[in-house]
Tab-separated table of C-alpha atoms in Angstrom:
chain	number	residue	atom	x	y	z
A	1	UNK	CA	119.025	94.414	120.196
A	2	UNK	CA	118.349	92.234	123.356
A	3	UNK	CA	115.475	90.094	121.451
A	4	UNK	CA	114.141	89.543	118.250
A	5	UNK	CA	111.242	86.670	117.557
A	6	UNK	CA	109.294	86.108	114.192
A	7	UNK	CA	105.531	84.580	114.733
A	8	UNK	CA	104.010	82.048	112.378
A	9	UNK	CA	101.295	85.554	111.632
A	10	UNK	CA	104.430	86.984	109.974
A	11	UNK	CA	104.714	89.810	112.927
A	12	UNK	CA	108.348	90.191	114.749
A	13	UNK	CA	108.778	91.211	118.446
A	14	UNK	CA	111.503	92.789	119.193
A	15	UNK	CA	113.143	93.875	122.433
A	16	UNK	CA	115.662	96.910	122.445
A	17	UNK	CA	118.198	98.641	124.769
A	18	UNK	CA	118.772	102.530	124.273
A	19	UNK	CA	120.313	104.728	126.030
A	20	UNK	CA	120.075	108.551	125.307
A	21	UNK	CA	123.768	109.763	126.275
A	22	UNK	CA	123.275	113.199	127.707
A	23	UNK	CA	124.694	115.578	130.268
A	24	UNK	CA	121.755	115.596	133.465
A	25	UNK	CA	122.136	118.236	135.881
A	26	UNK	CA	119.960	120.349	138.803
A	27	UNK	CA	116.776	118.833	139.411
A	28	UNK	CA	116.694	116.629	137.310
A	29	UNK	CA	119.828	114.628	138.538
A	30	UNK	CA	118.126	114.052	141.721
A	31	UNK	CA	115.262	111.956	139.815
A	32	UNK	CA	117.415	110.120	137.385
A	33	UNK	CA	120.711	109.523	139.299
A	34	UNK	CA	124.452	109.497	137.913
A	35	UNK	CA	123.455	107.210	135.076
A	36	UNK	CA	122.024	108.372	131.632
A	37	UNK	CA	118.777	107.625	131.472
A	38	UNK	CA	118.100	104.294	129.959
A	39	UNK	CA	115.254	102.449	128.742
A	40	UNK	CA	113.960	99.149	126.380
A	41	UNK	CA	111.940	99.655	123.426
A	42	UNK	CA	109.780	96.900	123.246
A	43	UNK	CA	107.802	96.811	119.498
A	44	UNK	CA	105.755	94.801	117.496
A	45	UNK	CA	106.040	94.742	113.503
A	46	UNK	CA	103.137	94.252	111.109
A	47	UNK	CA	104.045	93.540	107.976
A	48	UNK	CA	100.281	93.554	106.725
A	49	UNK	CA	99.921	97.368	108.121
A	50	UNK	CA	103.924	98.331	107.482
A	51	UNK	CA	103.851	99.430	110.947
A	52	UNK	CA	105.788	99.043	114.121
A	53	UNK	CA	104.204	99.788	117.707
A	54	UNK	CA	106.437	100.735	120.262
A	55	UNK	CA	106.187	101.171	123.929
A	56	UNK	CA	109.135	102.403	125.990
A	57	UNK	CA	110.166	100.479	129.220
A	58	UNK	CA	112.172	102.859	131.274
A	59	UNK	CA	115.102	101.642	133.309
A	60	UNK	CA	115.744	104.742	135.484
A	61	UNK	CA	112.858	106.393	137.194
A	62	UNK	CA	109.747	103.898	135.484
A	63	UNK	CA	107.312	105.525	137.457
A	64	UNK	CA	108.238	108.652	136.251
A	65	UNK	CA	107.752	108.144	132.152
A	66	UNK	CA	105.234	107.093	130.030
A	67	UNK	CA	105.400	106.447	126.512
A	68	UNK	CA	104.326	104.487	123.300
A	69	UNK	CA	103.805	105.391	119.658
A	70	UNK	CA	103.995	103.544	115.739
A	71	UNK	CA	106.496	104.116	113.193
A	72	UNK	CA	104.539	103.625	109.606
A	73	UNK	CA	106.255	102.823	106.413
A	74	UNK	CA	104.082	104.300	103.342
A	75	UNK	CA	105.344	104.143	99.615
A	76	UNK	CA	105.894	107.645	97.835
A	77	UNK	CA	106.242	107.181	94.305
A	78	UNK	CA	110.111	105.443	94.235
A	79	UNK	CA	110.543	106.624	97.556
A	80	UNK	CA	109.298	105.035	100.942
A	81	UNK	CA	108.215	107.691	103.876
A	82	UNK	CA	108.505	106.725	107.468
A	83	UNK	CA	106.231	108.493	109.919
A	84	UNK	CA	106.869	108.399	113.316
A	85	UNK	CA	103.741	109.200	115.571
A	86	UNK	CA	104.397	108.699	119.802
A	87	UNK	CA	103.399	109.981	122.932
A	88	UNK	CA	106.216	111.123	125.683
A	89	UNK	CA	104.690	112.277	128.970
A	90	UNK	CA	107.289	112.952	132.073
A	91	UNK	CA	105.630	112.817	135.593
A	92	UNK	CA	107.976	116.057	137.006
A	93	UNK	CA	107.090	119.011	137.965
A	94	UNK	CA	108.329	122.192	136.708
A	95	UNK	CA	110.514	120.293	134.852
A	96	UNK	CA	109.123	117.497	133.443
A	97	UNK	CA	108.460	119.283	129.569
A	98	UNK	CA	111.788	120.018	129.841
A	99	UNK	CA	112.514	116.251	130.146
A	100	UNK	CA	110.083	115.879	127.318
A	101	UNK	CA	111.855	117.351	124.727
A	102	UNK	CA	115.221	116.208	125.817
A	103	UNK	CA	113.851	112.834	125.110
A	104	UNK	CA	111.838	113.564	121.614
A	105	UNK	CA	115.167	115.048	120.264
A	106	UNK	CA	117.115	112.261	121.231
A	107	UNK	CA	114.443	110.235	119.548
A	108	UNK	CA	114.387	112.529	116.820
A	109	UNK	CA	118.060	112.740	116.050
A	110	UNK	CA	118.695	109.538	116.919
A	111	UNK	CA	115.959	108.137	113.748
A	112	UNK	CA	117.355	110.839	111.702
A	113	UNK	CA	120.833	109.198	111.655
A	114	UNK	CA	118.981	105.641	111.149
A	115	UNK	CA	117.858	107.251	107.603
A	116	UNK	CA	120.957	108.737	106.626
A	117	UNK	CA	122.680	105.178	106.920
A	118	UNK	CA	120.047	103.677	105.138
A	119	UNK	CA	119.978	105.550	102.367
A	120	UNK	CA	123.637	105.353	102.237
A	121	UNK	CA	123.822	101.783	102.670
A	122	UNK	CA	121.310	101.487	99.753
A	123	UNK	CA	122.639	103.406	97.626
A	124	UNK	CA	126.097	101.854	97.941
C-alpha cells in the first residue's frame, strides 16, 4: 500500500504497488526488460455502491498496457460474493494475448489467495 485517503463523501483512494513475480523470456523480454513487470493499482471505494474501481498504472512498458475494471461486493444470504469485472488489453503483437492471460491469472490467483485469508482470518 503506497497511499490510502478517506474523503468527507465516505469514498477511500487508495494507491497500490504490485508486482506479478514471473519468469519473462523470448519476445517478450525485449519489451519488458530484466525486471518483473510492475505496476500501481490506483482505486476508488464506494461504500454507497460496495464497489471499488480500479485502473492499473504500469511501471514497465506504460505504453504498452491498458487496463481498468470494479471489484463489487454483493450479499448472498450469510455469505458476501465479490465479483471482479476488468479489462486487460496488451499493445504486442503476436504476443500480446499471451501477455494477457499471464496477467489475468496473476490477477486471478493472486485475489484467490486474498479470499482464502479472509475467510480464514474470519473464521479464526
Amino acid at each position: 500500500m503506497l497511499t490510502q485517503t478517506k474523503t468527507k463523501g465516505g469514498k477511500v483512494t487508495r494507491r497500490v504497488r504490485c508486482v506479478l513475480g514471473l519468469n519473462v523470456s523470448g519476445p517478450a523480454k525485449k519489451f519488458l526488460g530484466d525486471g518483473d513487470p510492475a505496476w500501481i493499482e490506483a482505486s476508488t471505494w464506494n461504500a454507497k455502491d460496495m464497489r471499488w474501481d480500479f485502473v492499473i498504472q504500469p511501471e514497465v512498458a506504460a505504453e504498452l498496457l491498458d487496463a481498468d475494471g470494479a471489484i463489487e461486493i454483493e450479499p448472498d444470504g450469510d455469505k458476501t460474493v465479490r465479483t471482479i469485472r476488468g479489462r486487460v488489453k496488451v499493445k504486442v503483437p503476436f504476443y500480446g494475448s499471451r501477455v494477457e492471460g499471464w496477467i489475468v491469472k496473476g490477477m486471478s490467483d493472486a485475489y484467490d489467495e486474498e479470499a482464502e485469508r479472509l475467510e480464514a482470518w474470519l473464521n479464526g
